[in-house]
PDB file of C-alpha atoms and ligand atoms in Angstrom:
ATOM      1  CA  MET A  24      12.363  41.856 -41.978  1.00  0.00           C
ATOM      2  CA  LYS A  25      11.485  38.563 -42.870  1.00  0.00           C
ATOM      3  CA  ALA A  26      14.605  36.302 -43.062  1.00  0.00           C
ATOM      4  CA  PRO A  27      14.774  34.772 -46.357  1.00  0.00           C
ATOM      5  CA  LEU A  28      14.107  31.032 -46.920  1.00  0.00           C
ATOM      6  CA  PRO A  29      16.820  28.255 -46.885  1.00  0.00           C
ATOM      7  CA  THR A  30      17.992  27.839 -50.390  1.00  0.00           C
ATOM      8  CA  GLU A  31      18.457  24.082 -50.279  1.00  0.00           C
ATOM      9  CA  PRO A  32      15.884  21.875 -52.315  1.00  0.00           C
ATOM     10  CA  VAL A  33      13.838  21.169 -49.610  1.00  0.00           C
ATOM     11  CA  PHE A  34      13.004  17.529 -49.760  1.00  0.00           C
ATOM     12  CA  GLU A  35      17.023  16.766 -49.945  1.00  0.00           C
ATOM     13  CA  ASN A  36      17.164  18.764 -46.904  1.00  0.00           C
ATOM     14  CA  PRO A  37      18.685  16.134 -44.059  1.00  0.00           C
ATOM     15  CA  ILE A  38      16.939  18.286 -41.323  1.00  0.00           C
ATOM     16  CA  PRO A  39      14.099  16.895 -40.085  1.00  0.00           C
ATOM     17  CA  VAL A  40      10.619  18.983 -40.857  1.00  0.00           C
ATOM     18  CA  GLU A  41      10.370  18.882 -37.009  1.00  0.00           C
ATOM     19  CA  ALA A  42      13.310  20.260 -36.468  1.00  0.00           C
ATOM     20  CA  THR A  43      12.573  23.262 -38.295  1.00  0.00           C
ATOM     21  CA  LEU A  44       8.675  23.762 -37.359  1.00  0.00           C
ATOM     22  CA  ASN A  45       9.198  26.430 -34.353  1.00  0.00           C
ATOM     23  CA  GLN A  46      11.890  28.506 -36.473  1.00  0.00           C
ATOM     24  CA  THR A  47      11.002  31.791 -36.108  1.00  0.00           C
ATOM     25  CA  THR A  48      12.827  32.769 -39.332  1.00  0.00           C
ATOM     26  CA  ASP A  49      10.583  31.014 -41.202  1.00  0.00           C
ATOM     27  CA  PRO A  50       7.561  32.797 -42.645  1.00  0.00           C
ATOM     28  CA  ASP A  51       4.080  32.260 -41.537  1.00  0.00           C
ATOM     29  CA  TRP A  52       1.315  31.940 -43.773  1.00  0.00           C
ATOM     30  CA  SER A  53       0.861  35.461 -45.181  1.00  0.00           C
ATOM     31  CA  GLY A  54       4.718  36.406 -45.410  1.00  0.00           C
ATOM     32  CA  LEU A  55       5.029  33.144 -47.308  1.00  0.00           C
ATOM     33  CA  GLN A  56       2.363  34.553 -49.547  1.00  0.00           C
ATOM     34  CA  THR A  57       4.089  37.613 -49.962  1.00  0.00           C
ATOM     35  CA  ALA A  58       7.231  36.107 -50.762  1.00  0.00           C
ATOM     36  CA  VAL A  59       5.838  33.716 -53.244  1.00  0.00           C
ATOM     37  CA  GLN A  60       4.602  36.453 -55.022  1.00  0.00           C
ATOM     38  CA  ALA A  61       7.616  38.158 -55.038  1.00  0.00           C
ATOM     39  CA  CYS A  62       9.836  34.638 -55.715  1.00  0.00           C
ATOM     40  CA  THR A  63      12.253  35.148 -58.725  1.00  0.00           C
ATOM     41  CA  ARG A  64      14.605  31.945 -57.974  1.00  0.00           C
ATOM     42  CA  CYS A  65      13.842  30.582 -61.199  1.00  0.00           C
ATOM     43  CA  GLU A  66      13.485  31.575 -64.966  1.00  0.00           C
ATOM     44  CA  LEU A  67       9.894  31.003 -64.656  1.00  0.00           C
ATOM     45  CA  HIS A  68       9.318  34.164 -63.233  1.00  0.00           C
ATOM     46  CA  GLN A  69      10.230  36.022 -66.447  1.00  0.00           C
ATOM     47  CA  THR A  70       7.117  34.422 -68.491  1.00  0.00           C
ATOM     48  CA  ARG A  71       4.256  34.296 -65.641  1.00  0.00           C
ATOM     49  CA  THR A  72       1.540  35.946 -65.557  1.00  0.00           C
ATOM     50  CA  GLN A  73       1.191  35.495 -61.603  1.00  0.00           C
ATOM     51  CA  THR A  74       2.340  33.222 -59.270  1.00  0.00           C
ATOM     52  CA  VAL A  75      -0.373  30.381 -58.267  1.00  0.00           C
ATOM     53  CA  PHE A  76       0.093  29.862 -54.393  1.00  0.00           C
ATOM     54  CA  GLY A  77      -2.743  27.355 -53.475  1.00  0.00           C
ATOM     55  CA  VAL A  78      -6.502  27.403 -52.767  1.00  0.00           C
ATOM     56  CA  GLY A  79      -8.333  25.939 -49.970  1.00  0.00           C
ATOM     57  CA  ASN A  80      -8.515  25.598 -46.343  1.00  0.00           C
ATOM     58  CA  PRO A  81      -4.949  25.846 -44.720  1.00  0.00           C
ATOM     59  CA  SER A  82      -5.776  23.705 -41.822  1.00  0.00           C
ATOM     60  CA  ALA A  83      -7.318  21.132 -43.977  1.00  0.00           C
ATOM     61  CA  ASP A  84      -6.457  17.446 -43.226  1.00  0.00           C
ATOM     62  CA  LEU A  85      -6.199  16.719 -46.889  1.00  0.00           C
ATOM     63  CA  LEU A  86      -3.177  18.500 -49.092  1.00  0.00           C
ATOM     64  CA  ILE A  87      -3.454  17.746 -52.797  1.00  0.00           C
ATOM     65  CA  ILE A  88      -0.285  18.240 -55.019  1.00  0.00           C
ATOM     66  CA  GLY A  89      -0.389  18.974 -58.562  1.00  0.00           C
ATOM     67  CA  GLU A  90       1.821  19.444 -61.212  1.00  0.00           C
ATOM     68  CA  ALA A  91       2.084  23.185 -62.251  1.00  0.00           C
ATOM     69  CA  PRO A  92      -0.184  25.815 -63.098  1.00  0.00           C
ATOM     70  CA  GLY A  93      -1.700  25.689 -66.375  1.00  0.00           C
ATOM     71  CA  ALA A  94      -2.492  28.911 -68.897  1.00  0.00           C
ATOM     72  CA  ASP A  95      -6.228  28.681 -66.913  1.00  0.00           C
ATOM     73  CA  GLU A  96      -4.120  29.013 -63.759  1.00  0.00           C
ATOM     74  CA  ASP A  97      -1.987  31.617 -64.652  1.00  0.00           C
ATOM     75  CA  LYS A  98      -4.430  33.845 -65.912  1.00  0.00           C
ATOM     76  CA  GLN A  99      -6.567  33.175 -62.785  1.00  0.00           C
ATOM     77  CA  GLY A 100      -3.829  32.710 -59.919  1.00  0.00           C
ATOM     78  CA  GLU A 101      -5.879  29.885 -58.704  1.00  0.00           C
ATOM     79  CA  PRO A 102      -4.926  26.457 -59.260  1.00  0.00           C
ATOM     80  CA  PHE A 103      -6.768  23.666 -61.119  1.00  0.00           C
ATOM     81  CA  VAL A 104      -9.238  25.989 -62.590  1.00  0.00           C
ATOM     82  CA  GLY A 105      -9.393  24.429 -65.979  1.00  0.00           C
ATOM     83  CA  ARG A 106     -10.932  21.024 -67.409  1.00  0.00           C
ATOM     84  CA  ALA A 107      -8.316  19.616 -65.046  1.00  0.00           C
ATOM     85  CA  GLY A 108      -9.714  21.199 -62.304  1.00  0.00           C
ATOM     86  CA  GLN A 109     -13.422  20.945 -63.338  1.00  0.00           C
ATOM     87  CA  LEU A 110     -12.592  17.080 -63.294  1.00  0.00           C
ATOM     88  CA  LEU A 111     -10.824  17.446 -59.815  1.00  0.00           C
ATOM     89  CA  ASN A 112     -13.858  19.439 -58.437  1.00  0.00           C
ATOM     90  CA  ALA A 113     -15.908  16.140 -59.506  1.00  0.00           C
ATOM     91  CA  MET A 114     -13.665  13.508 -58.109  1.00  0.00           C
ATOM     92  CA  LEU A 115     -13.723  15.582 -54.749  1.00  0.00           C
ATOM     93  CA  GLN A 116     -17.701  15.542 -54.520  1.00  0.00           C
ATOM     94  CA  ALA A 117     -17.557  11.801 -55.175  1.00  0.00           C
ATOM     95  CA  ILE A 118     -15.961  11.388 -51.759  1.00  0.00           C
ATOM     96  CA  GLN A 119     -18.176  14.325 -50.424  1.00  0.00           C
ATOM     97  CA  LEU A 120     -15.971  16.845 -50.547  1.00  0.00           C
ATOM     98  CA  THR A 121     -15.137  20.513 -51.794  1.00  0.00           C
ATOM     99  CA  ARG A 122     -12.355  22.487 -52.796  1.00  0.00           C
ATOM    100  CA  GLY A 123     -13.084  24.601 -49.275  1.00  0.00           C
ATOM    101  CA  ASP A 124     -12.513  21.443 -47.547  1.00  0.00           C
ATOM    102  CA  VAL A 125      -9.077  20.698 -49.063  1.00  0.00           C
ATOM    103  CA  TYR A 126      -6.253  22.485 -49.962  1.00  0.00           C
ATOM    104  CA  ILE A 127      -4.686  22.631 -53.305  1.00  0.00           C
ATOM    105  CA  ALA A 128      -1.374  23.530 -54.384  1.00  0.00           C
ATOM    106  CA  ASN A 129       1.483  22.563 -56.752  1.00  0.00           C
ATOM    107  CA  ILE A 130       5.079  21.200 -57.210  1.00  0.00           C
ATOM    108  CA  LEU A 131       5.507  24.791 -58.790  1.00  0.00           C
ATOM    109  CA  LYS A 132       4.011  27.927 -58.210  1.00  0.00           C
ATOM    110  CA  CYS A 133       4.805  29.191 -61.682  1.00  0.00           C
ATOM    111  CA  ARG A 134       3.350  28.206 -65.310  1.00  0.00           C
ATOM    112  CA  PRO A 135       6.042  26.453 -67.608  1.00  0.00           C
ATOM    113  CA  PRO A 136       6.036  27.694 -70.985  1.00  0.00           C
ATOM    114  CA  ASN A 137       4.008  26.004 -73.390  1.00  0.00           C
ATOM    115  CA  ASN A 138       2.582  23.384 -70.274  1.00  0.00           C
ATOM    116  CA  ARG A 139       5.985  21.858 -70.617  1.00  0.00           C
ATOM    117  CA  ASP A 140       7.201  19.352 -67.722  1.00  0.00           C
ATOM    118  CA  PRO A 141       8.252  21.005 -64.570  1.00  0.00           C
ATOM    119  CA  ARG A 142      12.543  20.998 -64.860  1.00  0.00           C
ATOM    120  CA  PRO A 143      14.266  19.276 -61.862  1.00  0.00           C
ATOM    121  CA  GLU A 144      16.080  22.501 -60.872  1.00  0.00           C
ATOM    122  CA  GLU A 145      12.525  24.554 -60.703  1.00  0.00           C
ATOM    123  CA  ALA A 146      11.156  22.045 -58.671  1.00  0.00           C
ATOM    124  CA  ALA A 147      14.330  22.020 -56.500  1.00  0.00           C
ATOM    125  CA  LEU A 148      14.370  26.055 -56.388  1.00  0.00           C
ATOM    126  CA  CYS A 149      10.174  26.140 -55.621  1.00  0.00           C
ATOM    127  CA  SER A 150      10.378  23.259 -53.020  1.00  0.00           C
ATOM    128  CA  ALA A 151      11.319  25.394 -50.076  1.00  0.00           C
ATOM    129  CA  TRP A 152       8.085  27.183 -50.605  1.00  0.00           C
ATOM    130  CA  LEU A 153       5.747  23.842 -50.772  1.00  0.00           C
ATOM    131  CA  LYS A 154       7.406  22.551 -47.701  1.00  0.00           C
ATOM    132  CA  ARG A 155       6.772  25.813 -45.688  1.00  0.00           C
ATOM    133  CA  GLN A 156       3.116  25.171 -46.577  1.00  0.00           C
ATOM    134  CA  ILE A 157       2.942  21.612 -45.600  1.00  0.00           C
ATOM    135  CA  GLU A 158       4.361  22.706 -42.254  1.00  0.00           C
ATOM    136  CA  LEU A 159       1.968  25.379 -41.714  1.00  0.00           C
ATOM    137  CA  ILE A 160      -0.855  23.247 -42.961  1.00  0.00           C
ATOM    138  CA  GLN A 161       0.008  19.878 -40.814  1.00  0.00           C
ATOM    139  CA  PRO A 162      -2.226  17.803 -43.164  1.00  0.00           C
ATOM    140  CA  LYS A 163      -3.169  14.361 -42.092  1.00  0.00           C
ATOM    141  CA  LEU A 164      -2.775  12.967 -45.574  1.00  0.00           C
ATOM    142  CA  ILE A 165      -1.126  14.364 -48.842  1.00  0.00           C
ATOM    143  CA  LEU A 166      -2.647  13.148 -52.035  1.00  0.00           C
ATOM    144  CA  ALA A 167       0.145  13.444 -55.158  1.00  0.00           C
ATOM    145  CA  LEU A 168      -1.752  13.846 -58.644  1.00  0.00           C
ATOM    146  CA  GLY A 169      -0.052  12.259 -61.121  1.00  0.00           C
ATOM    147  CA  ARG A 170       3.590  10.731 -61.996  1.00  0.00           C
ATOM    148  CA  ILE A 171       5.403  14.167 -61.776  1.00  0.00           C
ATOM    149  CA  ALA A 172       4.224  15.098 -58.659  1.00  0.00           C
ATOM    150  CA  GLY A 173       4.476  11.639 -57.187  1.00  0.00           C
ATOM    151  CA  GLN A 174       7.791  10.980 -57.875  1.00  0.00           C
ATOM    152  CA  ARG A 175       9.029  14.536 -57.156  1.00  0.00           C
ATOM    153  CA  LEU A 176       7.371  14.330 -53.610  1.00  0.00           C
ATOM    154  CA  LEU A 177       8.690  11.065 -52.615  1.00  0.00           C
ATOM    155  CA  GLN A 178      12.054  11.207 -54.471  1.00  0.00           C
ATOM    156  CA  VAL A 179      11.803   8.542 -56.498  1.00  0.00           C
ATOM    157  CA  ASP A 180      11.337   7.607 -60.202  1.00  0.00           C
ATOM    158  CA  THR A 181       8.893   4.570 -59.741  1.00  0.00           C
ATOM    159  CA  PRO A 182       6.196   4.574 -62.535  1.00  0.00           C
ATOM    160  CA  LEU A 183       3.084   5.945 -61.243  1.00  0.00           C
ATOM    161  CA  ALA A 184       1.205   2.672 -61.577  1.00  0.00           C
ATOM    162  CA  LYS A 185       3.751   1.208 -58.861  1.00  0.00           C
ATOM    163  CA  LEU A 186       3.211   4.217 -56.608  1.00  0.00           C
ATOM    164  CA  ARG A 187      -0.593   4.140 -56.397  1.00  0.00           C
ATOM    165  CA  GLY A 188      -2.189   1.561 -53.669  1.00  0.00           C
ATOM    166  CA  ALA A 189       0.161   2.500 -51.055  1.00  0.00           C
ATOM    167  CA  ILE A 190       0.226   4.957 -48.382  1.00  0.00           C
ATOM    168  CA  HIS A 191       4.224   6.215 -48.349  1.00  0.00           C
ATOM    169  CA  THR A 192       5.445   8.573 -46.541  1.00  0.00           C
ATOM    170  CA  LEU A 193       6.631  12.475 -47.615  1.00  0.00           C
ATOM    171  CA  PRO A 194      10.547  12.086 -46.974  1.00  0.00           C
ATOM    172  CA  MET A 195      11.791  13.908 -43.805  1.00  0.00           C
ATOM    173  CA  THR A 196       8.418  13.875 -42.210  1.00  0.00           C
ATOM    174  CA  GLN A 197       5.860  11.624 -40.880  1.00  0.00           C
ATOM    175  CA  THR A 198       3.135  12.567 -43.343  1.00  0.00           C
ATOM    176  CA  PRO A 199       1.380   9.617 -45.042  1.00  0.00           C
ATOM    177  CA  LEU A 200       0.777  10.410 -49.290  1.00  0.00           C
ATOM    178  CA  ILE A 201      -0.794   8.620 -51.571  1.00  0.00           C
ATOM    179  CA  VAL A 202      -0.614   9.017 -55.485  1.00  0.00           C
ATOM    180  CA  THR A 203      -3.443   8.389 -57.781  1.00  0.00           C
ATOM    181  CA  TYR A 204      -3.855   9.994 -61.247  1.00  0.00           C
ATOM    182  CA  HIS A 205      -3.910  13.510 -62.796  1.00  0.00           C
ATOM    183  CA  PRO A 206      -6.934  14.691 -63.689  1.00  0.00           C
ATOM    184  CA  ALA A 207      -5.739  15.700 -67.177  1.00  0.00           C
ATOM    185  CA  TYR A 208      -4.410  12.258 -67.945  1.00  0.00           C
ATOM    186  CA  LEU A 209      -7.944  10.925 -66.824  1.00  0.00           C
ATOM    187  CA  LEU A 210      -9.673  13.548 -69.264  1.00  0.00           C
ATOM    188  CA  ARG A 211      -7.114  11.916 -72.307  1.00  0.00           C
ATOM    189  CA  SER A 212      -7.717   8.338 -70.613  1.00  0.00           C
ATOM    190  CA  PRO A 213     -11.061   8.082 -69.195  1.00  0.00           C
ATOM    191  CA  GLY A 214     -10.932   4.405 -69.115  1.00  0.00           C
ATOM    192  CA  GLU A 215      -8.312   4.835 -66.198  1.00  0.00           C
ATOM    193  CA  LYS A 216     -11.459   6.893 -64.124  1.00  0.00           C
ATOM    194  CA  ARG A 217     -12.258   3.225 -62.491  1.00  0.00           C
ATOM    195  CA  LYS A 218      -8.631   3.011 -60.866  1.00  0.00           C
ATOM    196  CA  ALA A 219      -9.096   6.453 -60.086  1.00  0.00           C
ATOM    197  CA  TRP A 220     -12.490   6.117 -57.805  1.00  0.00           C
ATOM    198  CA  GLU A 221     -10.389   3.354 -56.087  1.00  0.00           C
ATOM    199  CA  ASP A 222      -7.876   5.435 -55.189  1.00  0.00           C
ATOM    200  CA  LEU A 223     -10.237   8.119 -53.842  1.00  0.00           C
ATOM    201  CA  ILE A 224     -12.130   5.610 -51.607  1.00  0.00           C
ATOM    202  CA  PHE A 225      -8.362   4.712 -50.427  1.00  0.00           C
ATOM    203  CA  VAL A 226      -7.917   7.989 -49.728  1.00  0.00           C
ATOM    204  CA  LYS A 227     -11.294   8.846 -47.874  1.00  0.00           C
ATOM    205  CA  ARG A 228     -10.749   5.526 -45.788  1.00  0.00           C
ATOM    206  CA  THR A 229      -7.325   6.525 -45.010  1.00  0.00           C
ATOM    207  CA  LEU A 230      -8.860  10.085 -43.726  1.00  0.00           C
ATOM    208  CA  GLY A 231     -11.003   7.960 -41.696  1.00  0.00           C
ATOM    209  CA  GLY A 232     -14.377   8.944 -43.523  1.00  0.00           C
ATOM    210  CA  TYR A 233     -15.374   5.292 -44.188  1.00  0.00           C
ATOM    211  CA  HIS A 234     -15.198   2.180 -41.813  1.00  0.00           C
TER     212      HIS A 234
HETATM  213  N1  URA B 301      -2.775  20.879 -63.683  1.00  0.00           N
HETATM  214  C1  URA B 301      -1.772  20.901 -62.233  1.00  0.00           C
HETATM  215  O1  URA B 301      -1.110  19.847 -62.013  1.00  0.00           O
HETATM  216  N2  URA B 301      -1.851  22.150 -61.815  1.00  0.00           N
HETATM  217  C2  URA B 301      -2.816  23.021 -61.893  1.00  0.00           C
HETATM  218  O2  URA B 301      -3.103  23.759 -61.348  1.00  0.00           O
HETATM  219  C3  URA B 301      -3.783  23.084 -63.235  1.00  0.00           C
HETATM  220  C4  URA B 301      -3.832  21.874 -64.001  1.00  0.00           C
END
């Protein structure tokens, strides 16, 4: 029997991630997938079709974190499969990456009804799952897509424009984190694509792809 994950919100957790890495009580990748599928920690389990765990290479250097599944993702059980996902694929292609080269997850594993923003308590309750994914993936870099993912991961309320263009560190870890626009925002504001492109070059350079 797997012991349950800690219930405290993960990014407020005062225990450094390093200190939790070797705990035998923490689930491995498949145990984590099983636990997420069965999750009833918040109300969203009542309205979801299925949980959306993540997709890609669980040993990836780059972990991309979006906000929450939408209707398409809820149906298919995979993050970023709708229009925003197609743009994300094109953004990855622009820096010679595919979905299989990276890992893609969200702040929330379940779809908020009517695509409303994640509530802070939902993000807090869901955060232990993402924390464990980060521990297991051990990415070299996290790319947060959009204001909600950036603010939530960094535990700040700084506007997105001010979060861009810097290498932050995920609190309680050594993991570098860059913030860029959410592809759904870029679909609504295509004029900002140039800035997103700059961010992607920054990501590639930070990963050591461009010298
Ligand atoms: N938007 C997100 O933030 N995540 C998805 O998985 C899909 C759309």
